[in-house]
Coordinates of N, CA, C and O in Angstrom, one line a residue:
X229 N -7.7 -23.7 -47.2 CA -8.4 -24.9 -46.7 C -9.6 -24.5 -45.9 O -9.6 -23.7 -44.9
X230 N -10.6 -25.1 -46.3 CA -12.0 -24.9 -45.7 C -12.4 -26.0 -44.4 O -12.8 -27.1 -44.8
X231 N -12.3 -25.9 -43.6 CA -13.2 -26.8 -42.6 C -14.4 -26.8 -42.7 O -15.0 -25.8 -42.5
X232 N -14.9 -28.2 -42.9 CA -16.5 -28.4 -43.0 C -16.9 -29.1 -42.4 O -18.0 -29.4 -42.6
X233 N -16.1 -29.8 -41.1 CA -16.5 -30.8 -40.6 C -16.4 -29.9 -38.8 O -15.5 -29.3 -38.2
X234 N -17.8 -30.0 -38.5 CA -17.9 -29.2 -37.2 C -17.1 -30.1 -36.1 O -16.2 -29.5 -35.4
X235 N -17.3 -31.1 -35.9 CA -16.1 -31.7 -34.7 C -15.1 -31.1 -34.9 O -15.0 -30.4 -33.9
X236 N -14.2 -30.9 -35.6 CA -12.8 -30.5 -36.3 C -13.0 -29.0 -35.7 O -12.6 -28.7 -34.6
X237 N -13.7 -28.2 -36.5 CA -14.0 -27.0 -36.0 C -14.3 -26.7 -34.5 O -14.3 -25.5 -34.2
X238 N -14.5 -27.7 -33.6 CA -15.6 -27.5 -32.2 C -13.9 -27.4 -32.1 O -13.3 -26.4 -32.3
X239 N -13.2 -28.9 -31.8 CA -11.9 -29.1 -31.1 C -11.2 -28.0 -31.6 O -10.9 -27.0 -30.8
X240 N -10.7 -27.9 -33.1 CA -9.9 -26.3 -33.0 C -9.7 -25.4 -31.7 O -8.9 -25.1 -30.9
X241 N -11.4 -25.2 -32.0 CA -11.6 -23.6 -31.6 C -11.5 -23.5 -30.2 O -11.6 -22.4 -29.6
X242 N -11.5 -24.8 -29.5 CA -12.1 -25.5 -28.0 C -10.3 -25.4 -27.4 O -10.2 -25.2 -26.2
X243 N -9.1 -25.4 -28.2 CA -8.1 -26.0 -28.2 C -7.5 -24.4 -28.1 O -7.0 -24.2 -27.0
X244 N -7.5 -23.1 -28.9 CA -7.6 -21.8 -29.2 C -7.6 -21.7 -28.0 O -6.6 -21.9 -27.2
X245 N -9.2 -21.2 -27.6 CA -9.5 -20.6 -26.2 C -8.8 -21.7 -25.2 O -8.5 -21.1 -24.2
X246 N -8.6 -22.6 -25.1 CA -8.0 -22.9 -23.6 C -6.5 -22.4 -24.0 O -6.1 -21.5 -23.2
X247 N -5.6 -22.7 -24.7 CA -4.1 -21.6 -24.6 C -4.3 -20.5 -24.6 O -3.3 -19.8 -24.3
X248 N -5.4 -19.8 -24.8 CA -5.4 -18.1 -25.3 C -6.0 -17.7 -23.8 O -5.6 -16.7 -23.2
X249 N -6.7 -18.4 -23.3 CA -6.9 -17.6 -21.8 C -6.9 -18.3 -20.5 O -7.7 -19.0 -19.8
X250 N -4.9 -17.9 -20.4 CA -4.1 -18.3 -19.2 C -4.6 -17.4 -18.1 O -5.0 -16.3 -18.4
X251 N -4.8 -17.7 -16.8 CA -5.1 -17.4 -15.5 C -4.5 -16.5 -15.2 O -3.8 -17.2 -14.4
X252 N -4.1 -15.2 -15.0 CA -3.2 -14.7 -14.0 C -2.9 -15.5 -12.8 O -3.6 -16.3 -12.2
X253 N -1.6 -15.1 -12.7 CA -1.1 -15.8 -11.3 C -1.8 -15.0 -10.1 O -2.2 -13.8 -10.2
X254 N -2.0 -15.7 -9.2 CA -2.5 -15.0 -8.1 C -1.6 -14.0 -6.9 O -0.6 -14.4 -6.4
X255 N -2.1 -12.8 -6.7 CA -1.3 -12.2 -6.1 C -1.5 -12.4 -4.7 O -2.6 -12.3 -4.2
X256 N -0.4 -12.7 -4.2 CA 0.0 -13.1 -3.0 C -0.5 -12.0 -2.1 O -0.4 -10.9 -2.8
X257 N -1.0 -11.7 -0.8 CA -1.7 -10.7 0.1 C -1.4 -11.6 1.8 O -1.5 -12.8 2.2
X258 N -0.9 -10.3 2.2 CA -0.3 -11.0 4.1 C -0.3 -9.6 4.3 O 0.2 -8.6 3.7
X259 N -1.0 -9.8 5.3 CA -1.4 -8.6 6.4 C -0.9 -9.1 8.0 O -1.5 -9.9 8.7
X260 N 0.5 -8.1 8.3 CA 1.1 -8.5 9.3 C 0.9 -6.7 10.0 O 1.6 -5.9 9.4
X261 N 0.2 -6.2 10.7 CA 0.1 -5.7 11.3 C -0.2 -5.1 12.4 O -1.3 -4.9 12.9
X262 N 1.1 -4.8 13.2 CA 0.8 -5.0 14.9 C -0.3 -4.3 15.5 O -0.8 -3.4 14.8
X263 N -0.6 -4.6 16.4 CA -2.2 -4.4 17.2 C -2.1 -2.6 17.6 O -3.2 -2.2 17.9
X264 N -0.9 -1.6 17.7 CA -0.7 -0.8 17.8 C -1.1 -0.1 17.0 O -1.9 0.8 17.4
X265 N -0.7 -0.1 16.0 CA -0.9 0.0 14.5 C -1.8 0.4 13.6 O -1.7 1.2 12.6
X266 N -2.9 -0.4 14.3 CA -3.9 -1.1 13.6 C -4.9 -0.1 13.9 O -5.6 0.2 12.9
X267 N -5.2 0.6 14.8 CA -6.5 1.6 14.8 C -5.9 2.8 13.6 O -6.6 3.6 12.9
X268 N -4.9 2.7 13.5 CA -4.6 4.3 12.7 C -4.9 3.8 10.8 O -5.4 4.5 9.9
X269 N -4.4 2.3 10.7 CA -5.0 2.0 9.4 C -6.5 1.7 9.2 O -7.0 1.5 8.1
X270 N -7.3 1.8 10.4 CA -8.6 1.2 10.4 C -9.2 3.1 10.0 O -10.2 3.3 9.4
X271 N -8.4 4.2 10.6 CA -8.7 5.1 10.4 C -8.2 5.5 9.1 O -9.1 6.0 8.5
X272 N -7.4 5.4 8.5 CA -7.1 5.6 7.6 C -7.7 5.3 5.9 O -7.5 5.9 4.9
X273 N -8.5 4.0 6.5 CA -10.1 3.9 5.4 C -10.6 4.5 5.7 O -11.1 5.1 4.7
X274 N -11.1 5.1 6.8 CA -12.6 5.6 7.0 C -12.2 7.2 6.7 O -13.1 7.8 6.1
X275 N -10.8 8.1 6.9 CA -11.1 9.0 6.1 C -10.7 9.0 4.5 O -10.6 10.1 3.9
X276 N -10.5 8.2 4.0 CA -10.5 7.6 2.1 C -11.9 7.9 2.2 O -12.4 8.8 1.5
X277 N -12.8 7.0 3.1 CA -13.9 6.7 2.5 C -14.8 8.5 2.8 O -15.4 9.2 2.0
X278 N -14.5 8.6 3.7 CA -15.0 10.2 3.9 C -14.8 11.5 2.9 O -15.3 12.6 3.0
X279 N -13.8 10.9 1.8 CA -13.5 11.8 0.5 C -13.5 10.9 -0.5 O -12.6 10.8 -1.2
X280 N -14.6 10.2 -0.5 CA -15.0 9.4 -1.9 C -14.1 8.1 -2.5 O -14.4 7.5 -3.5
X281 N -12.9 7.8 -1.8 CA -12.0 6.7 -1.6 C -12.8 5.4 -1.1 O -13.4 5.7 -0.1
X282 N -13.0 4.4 -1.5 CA -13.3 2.9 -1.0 C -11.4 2.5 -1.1 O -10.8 2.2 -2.1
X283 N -11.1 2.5 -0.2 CA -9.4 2.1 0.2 C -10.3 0.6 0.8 O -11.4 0.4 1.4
X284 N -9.1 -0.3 0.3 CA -9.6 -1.4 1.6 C -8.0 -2.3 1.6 O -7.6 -3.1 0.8
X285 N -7.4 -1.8 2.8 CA -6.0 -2.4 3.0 C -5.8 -3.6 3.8 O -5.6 -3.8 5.0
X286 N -6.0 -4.2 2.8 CA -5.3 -6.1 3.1 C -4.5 -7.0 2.8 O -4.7 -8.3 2.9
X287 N -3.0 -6.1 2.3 CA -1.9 -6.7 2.2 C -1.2 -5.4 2.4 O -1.3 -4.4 1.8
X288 N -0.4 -6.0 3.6 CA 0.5 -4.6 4.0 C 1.4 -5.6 5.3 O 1.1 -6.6 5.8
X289 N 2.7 -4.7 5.6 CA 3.4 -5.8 6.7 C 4.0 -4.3 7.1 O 4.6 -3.5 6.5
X290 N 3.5 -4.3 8.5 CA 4.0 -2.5 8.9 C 5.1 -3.4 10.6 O 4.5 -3.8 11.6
X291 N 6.1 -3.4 10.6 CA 7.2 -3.8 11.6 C 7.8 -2.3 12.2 O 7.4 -1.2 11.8
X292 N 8.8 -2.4 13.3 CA 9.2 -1.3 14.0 C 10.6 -1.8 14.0 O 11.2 -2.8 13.7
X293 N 11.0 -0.6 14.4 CA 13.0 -0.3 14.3 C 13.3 0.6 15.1 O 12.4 1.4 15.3
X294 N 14.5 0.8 15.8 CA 14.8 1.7 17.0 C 16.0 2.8 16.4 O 16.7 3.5 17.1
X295 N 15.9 2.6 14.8 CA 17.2 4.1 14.8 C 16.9 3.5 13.1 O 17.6 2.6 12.7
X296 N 16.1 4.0 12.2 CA 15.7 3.9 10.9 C 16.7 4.8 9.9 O 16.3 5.9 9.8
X297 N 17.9 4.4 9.2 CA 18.6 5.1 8.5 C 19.2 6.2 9.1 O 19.4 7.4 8.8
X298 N 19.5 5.4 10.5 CA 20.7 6.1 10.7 C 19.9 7.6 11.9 O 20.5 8.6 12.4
X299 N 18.8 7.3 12.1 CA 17.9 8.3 12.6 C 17.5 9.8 11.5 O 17.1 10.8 12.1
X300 N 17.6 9.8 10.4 CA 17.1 10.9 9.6 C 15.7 10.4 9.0 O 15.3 10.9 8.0
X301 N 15.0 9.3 9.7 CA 14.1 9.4 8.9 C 13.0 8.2 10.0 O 13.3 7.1 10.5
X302 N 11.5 8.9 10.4 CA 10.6 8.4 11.4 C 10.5 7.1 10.8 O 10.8 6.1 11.4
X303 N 9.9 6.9 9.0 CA 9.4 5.5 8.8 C 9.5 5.8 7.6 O 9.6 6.9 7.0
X304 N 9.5 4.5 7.0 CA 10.2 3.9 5.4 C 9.0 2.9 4.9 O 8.9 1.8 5.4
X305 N 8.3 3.3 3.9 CA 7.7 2.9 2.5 C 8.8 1.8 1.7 O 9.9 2.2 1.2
X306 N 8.5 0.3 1.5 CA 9.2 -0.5 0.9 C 7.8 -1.1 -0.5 O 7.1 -2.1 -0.5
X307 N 7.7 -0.3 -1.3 CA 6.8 -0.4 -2.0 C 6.7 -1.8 -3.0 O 7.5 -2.6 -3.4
X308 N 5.9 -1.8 -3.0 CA 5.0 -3.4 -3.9 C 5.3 -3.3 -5.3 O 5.1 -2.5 -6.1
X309 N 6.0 -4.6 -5.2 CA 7.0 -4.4 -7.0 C 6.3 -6.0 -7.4 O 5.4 -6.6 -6.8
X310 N 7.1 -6.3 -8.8 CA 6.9 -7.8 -8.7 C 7.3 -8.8 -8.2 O 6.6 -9.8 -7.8
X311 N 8.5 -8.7 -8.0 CA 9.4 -9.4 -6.9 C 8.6 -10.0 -5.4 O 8.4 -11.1 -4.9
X312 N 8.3 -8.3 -4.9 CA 7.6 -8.4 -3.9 C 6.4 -7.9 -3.8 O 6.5 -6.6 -3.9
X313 N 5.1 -8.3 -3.8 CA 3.9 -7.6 -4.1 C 3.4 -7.5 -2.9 O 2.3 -7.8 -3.0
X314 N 3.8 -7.0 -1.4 CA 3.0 -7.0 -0.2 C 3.9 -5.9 -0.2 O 5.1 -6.0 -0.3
X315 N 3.2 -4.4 0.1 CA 3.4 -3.0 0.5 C 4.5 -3.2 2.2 O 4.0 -3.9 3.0
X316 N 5.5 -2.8 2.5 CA 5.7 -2.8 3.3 C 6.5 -1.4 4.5 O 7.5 -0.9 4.1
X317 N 6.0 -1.1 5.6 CA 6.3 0.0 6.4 C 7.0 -0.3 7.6 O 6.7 -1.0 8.6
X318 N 7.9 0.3 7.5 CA 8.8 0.5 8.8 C 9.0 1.5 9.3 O 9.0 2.5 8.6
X319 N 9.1 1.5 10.9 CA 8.3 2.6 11.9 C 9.3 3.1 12.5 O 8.8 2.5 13.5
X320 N 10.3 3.7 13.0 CA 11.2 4.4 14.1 C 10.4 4.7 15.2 O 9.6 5.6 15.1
X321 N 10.6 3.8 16.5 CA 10.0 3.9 17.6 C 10.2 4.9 18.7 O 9.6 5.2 19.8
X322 N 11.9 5.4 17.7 CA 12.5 6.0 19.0 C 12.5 7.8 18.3 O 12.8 8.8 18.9
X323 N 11.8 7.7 16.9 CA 11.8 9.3 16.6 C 10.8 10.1 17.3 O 9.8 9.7 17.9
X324 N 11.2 10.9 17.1 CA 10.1 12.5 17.7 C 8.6 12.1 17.5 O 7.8 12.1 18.4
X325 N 8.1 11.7 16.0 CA 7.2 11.8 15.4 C 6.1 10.3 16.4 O 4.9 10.6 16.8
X326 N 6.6 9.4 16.5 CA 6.4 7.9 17.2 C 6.1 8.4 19.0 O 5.1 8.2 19.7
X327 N 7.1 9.0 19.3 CA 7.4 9.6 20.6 C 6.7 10.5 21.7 O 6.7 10.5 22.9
X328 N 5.9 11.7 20.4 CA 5.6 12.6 20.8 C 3.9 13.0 21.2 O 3.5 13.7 22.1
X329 N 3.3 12.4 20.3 CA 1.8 11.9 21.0 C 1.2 11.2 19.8 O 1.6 11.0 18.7
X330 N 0.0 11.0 20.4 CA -1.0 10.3 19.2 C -1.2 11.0 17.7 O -1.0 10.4 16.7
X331 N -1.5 12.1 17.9 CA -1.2 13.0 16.5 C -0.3 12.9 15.7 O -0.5 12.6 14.5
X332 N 1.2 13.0 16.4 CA 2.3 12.6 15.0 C 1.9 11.0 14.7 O 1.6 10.7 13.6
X333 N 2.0 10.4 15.4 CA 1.8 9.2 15.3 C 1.0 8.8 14.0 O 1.4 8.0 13.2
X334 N -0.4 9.7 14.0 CA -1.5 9.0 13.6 C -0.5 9.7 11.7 O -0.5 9.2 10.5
X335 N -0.1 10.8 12.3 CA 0.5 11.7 10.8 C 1.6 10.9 10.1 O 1.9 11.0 8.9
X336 N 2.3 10.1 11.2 CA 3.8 9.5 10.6 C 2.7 8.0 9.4 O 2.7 7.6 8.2
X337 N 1.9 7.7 10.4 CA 1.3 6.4 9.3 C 1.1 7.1 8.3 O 1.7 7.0 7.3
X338 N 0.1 7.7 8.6 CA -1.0 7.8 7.2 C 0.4 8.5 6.3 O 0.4 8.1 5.2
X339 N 1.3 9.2 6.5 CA 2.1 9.6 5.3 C 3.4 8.7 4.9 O 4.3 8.9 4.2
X340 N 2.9 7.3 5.7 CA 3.5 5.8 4.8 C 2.9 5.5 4.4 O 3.2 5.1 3.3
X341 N 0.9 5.3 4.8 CA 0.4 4.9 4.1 C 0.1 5.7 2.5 O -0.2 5.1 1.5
X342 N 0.3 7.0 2.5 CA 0.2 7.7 1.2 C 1.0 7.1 0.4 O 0.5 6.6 -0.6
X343 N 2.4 6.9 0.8 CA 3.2 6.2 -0.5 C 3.1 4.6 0.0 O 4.2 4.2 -0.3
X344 N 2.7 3.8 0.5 CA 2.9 2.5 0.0 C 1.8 2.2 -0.4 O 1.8 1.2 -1.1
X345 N 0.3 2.9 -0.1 CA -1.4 2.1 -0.5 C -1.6 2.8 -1.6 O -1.7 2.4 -2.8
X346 N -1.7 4.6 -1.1 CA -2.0 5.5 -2.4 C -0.3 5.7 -4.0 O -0.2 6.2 -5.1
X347 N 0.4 5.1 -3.2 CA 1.7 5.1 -4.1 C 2.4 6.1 -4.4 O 3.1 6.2 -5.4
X348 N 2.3 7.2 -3.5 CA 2.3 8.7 -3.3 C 3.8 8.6 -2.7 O 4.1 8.6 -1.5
X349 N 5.0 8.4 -4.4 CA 6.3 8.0 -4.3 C 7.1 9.6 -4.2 O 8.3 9.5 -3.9
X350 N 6.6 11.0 -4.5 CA 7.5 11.9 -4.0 C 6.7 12.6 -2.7 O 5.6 12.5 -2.3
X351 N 8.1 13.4 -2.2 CA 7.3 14.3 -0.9 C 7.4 15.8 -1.6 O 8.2 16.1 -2.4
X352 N 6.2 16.7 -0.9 CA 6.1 17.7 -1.8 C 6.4 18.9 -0.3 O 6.0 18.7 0.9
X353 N 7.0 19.9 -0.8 CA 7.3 20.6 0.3 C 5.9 21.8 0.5 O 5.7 22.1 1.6
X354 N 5.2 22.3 -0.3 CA 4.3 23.3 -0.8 C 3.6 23.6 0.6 O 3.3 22.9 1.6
X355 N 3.2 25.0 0.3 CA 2.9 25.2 1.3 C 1.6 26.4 1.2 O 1.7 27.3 0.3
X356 N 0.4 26.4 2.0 CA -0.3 27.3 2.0 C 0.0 28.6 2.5 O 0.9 28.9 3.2
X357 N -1.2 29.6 2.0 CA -0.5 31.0 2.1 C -0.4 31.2 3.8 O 0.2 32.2 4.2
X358 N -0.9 30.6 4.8 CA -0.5 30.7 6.3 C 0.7 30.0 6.8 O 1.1 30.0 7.9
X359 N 1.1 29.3 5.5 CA 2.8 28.7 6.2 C 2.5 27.3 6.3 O 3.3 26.5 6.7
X360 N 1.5 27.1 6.1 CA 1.4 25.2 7.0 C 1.3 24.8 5.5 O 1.1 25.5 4.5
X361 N 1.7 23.0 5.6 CA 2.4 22.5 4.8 C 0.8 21.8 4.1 O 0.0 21.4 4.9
X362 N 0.5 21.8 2.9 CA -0.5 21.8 1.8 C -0.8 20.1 1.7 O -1.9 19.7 1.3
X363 N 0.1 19.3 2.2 CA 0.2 18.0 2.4 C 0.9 17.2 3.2 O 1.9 17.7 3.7
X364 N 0.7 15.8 3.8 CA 1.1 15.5 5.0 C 2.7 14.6 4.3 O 3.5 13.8 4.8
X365 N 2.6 15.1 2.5 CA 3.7 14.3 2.2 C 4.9 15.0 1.6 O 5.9 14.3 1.3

């Protein structure tokens, strides 16, 4: 069957494209991040961006905890699935790493932020030939 009548043809085709291109749903974004917090992720774009990274983190929910799994562990990566699409980080206030100065501090983030922004889901033990560890993950 041939269509020759262009109205018939306009509606078709007008009828096509509106089923054929559904919207993505919108992804939900909540940035709960305490004021403590917050200079180490503001640092943590600027060295992305200092190695060719445009990072720009605006959905993340980073909370605190006083004994995280039992105390074997400073902070926990609750990674962005579909279920839940906001990255989220939990802090041990009371470990060494939290505790001990600005430095671990600034090291315990950024190696949550590796795995919840950059997705950086294993830790690698590797090590350079002076003994220091090749990654902060």
């Amino acid at each position: 069957m041939v269509l020759k009548n262009p109205l018939i043809l306009s509606v078709l085709l007008t009828g096509i494209l509106i089923t054929a291109c559904k919207r993505d749903p919108e992804i939900e974004t909540v940035y709960d991040v305490p004021e403590i917090a917050q200079p180490y992720i503001d640092q943590f774009e600027i060295e992305a961006a200092a190695r060719g990274y445009n990072i720009t983190i605006d959905s993340l929910i980073v909370d605190f905890c006083s004994d995280l799994r039992g105390g074997d562990a400073a902070g926990l990566c609750r990674f962005a699935n579909s279920q839940d699409p906001i990255p989220h980080i939990t802090l041990d206030t009371n470990s060494f790493n939290w505790q001990n100065n600005e430095s671990h501090r600034e090291v315990l983030i950024f190696h949550e932020l590796g795995h919840c922004i950059l997705e950086r889901r294993q830790h690698t033990d590797n090590v350079m030939p002076n003994g220091n560890f090749s990654s902060i993950m």
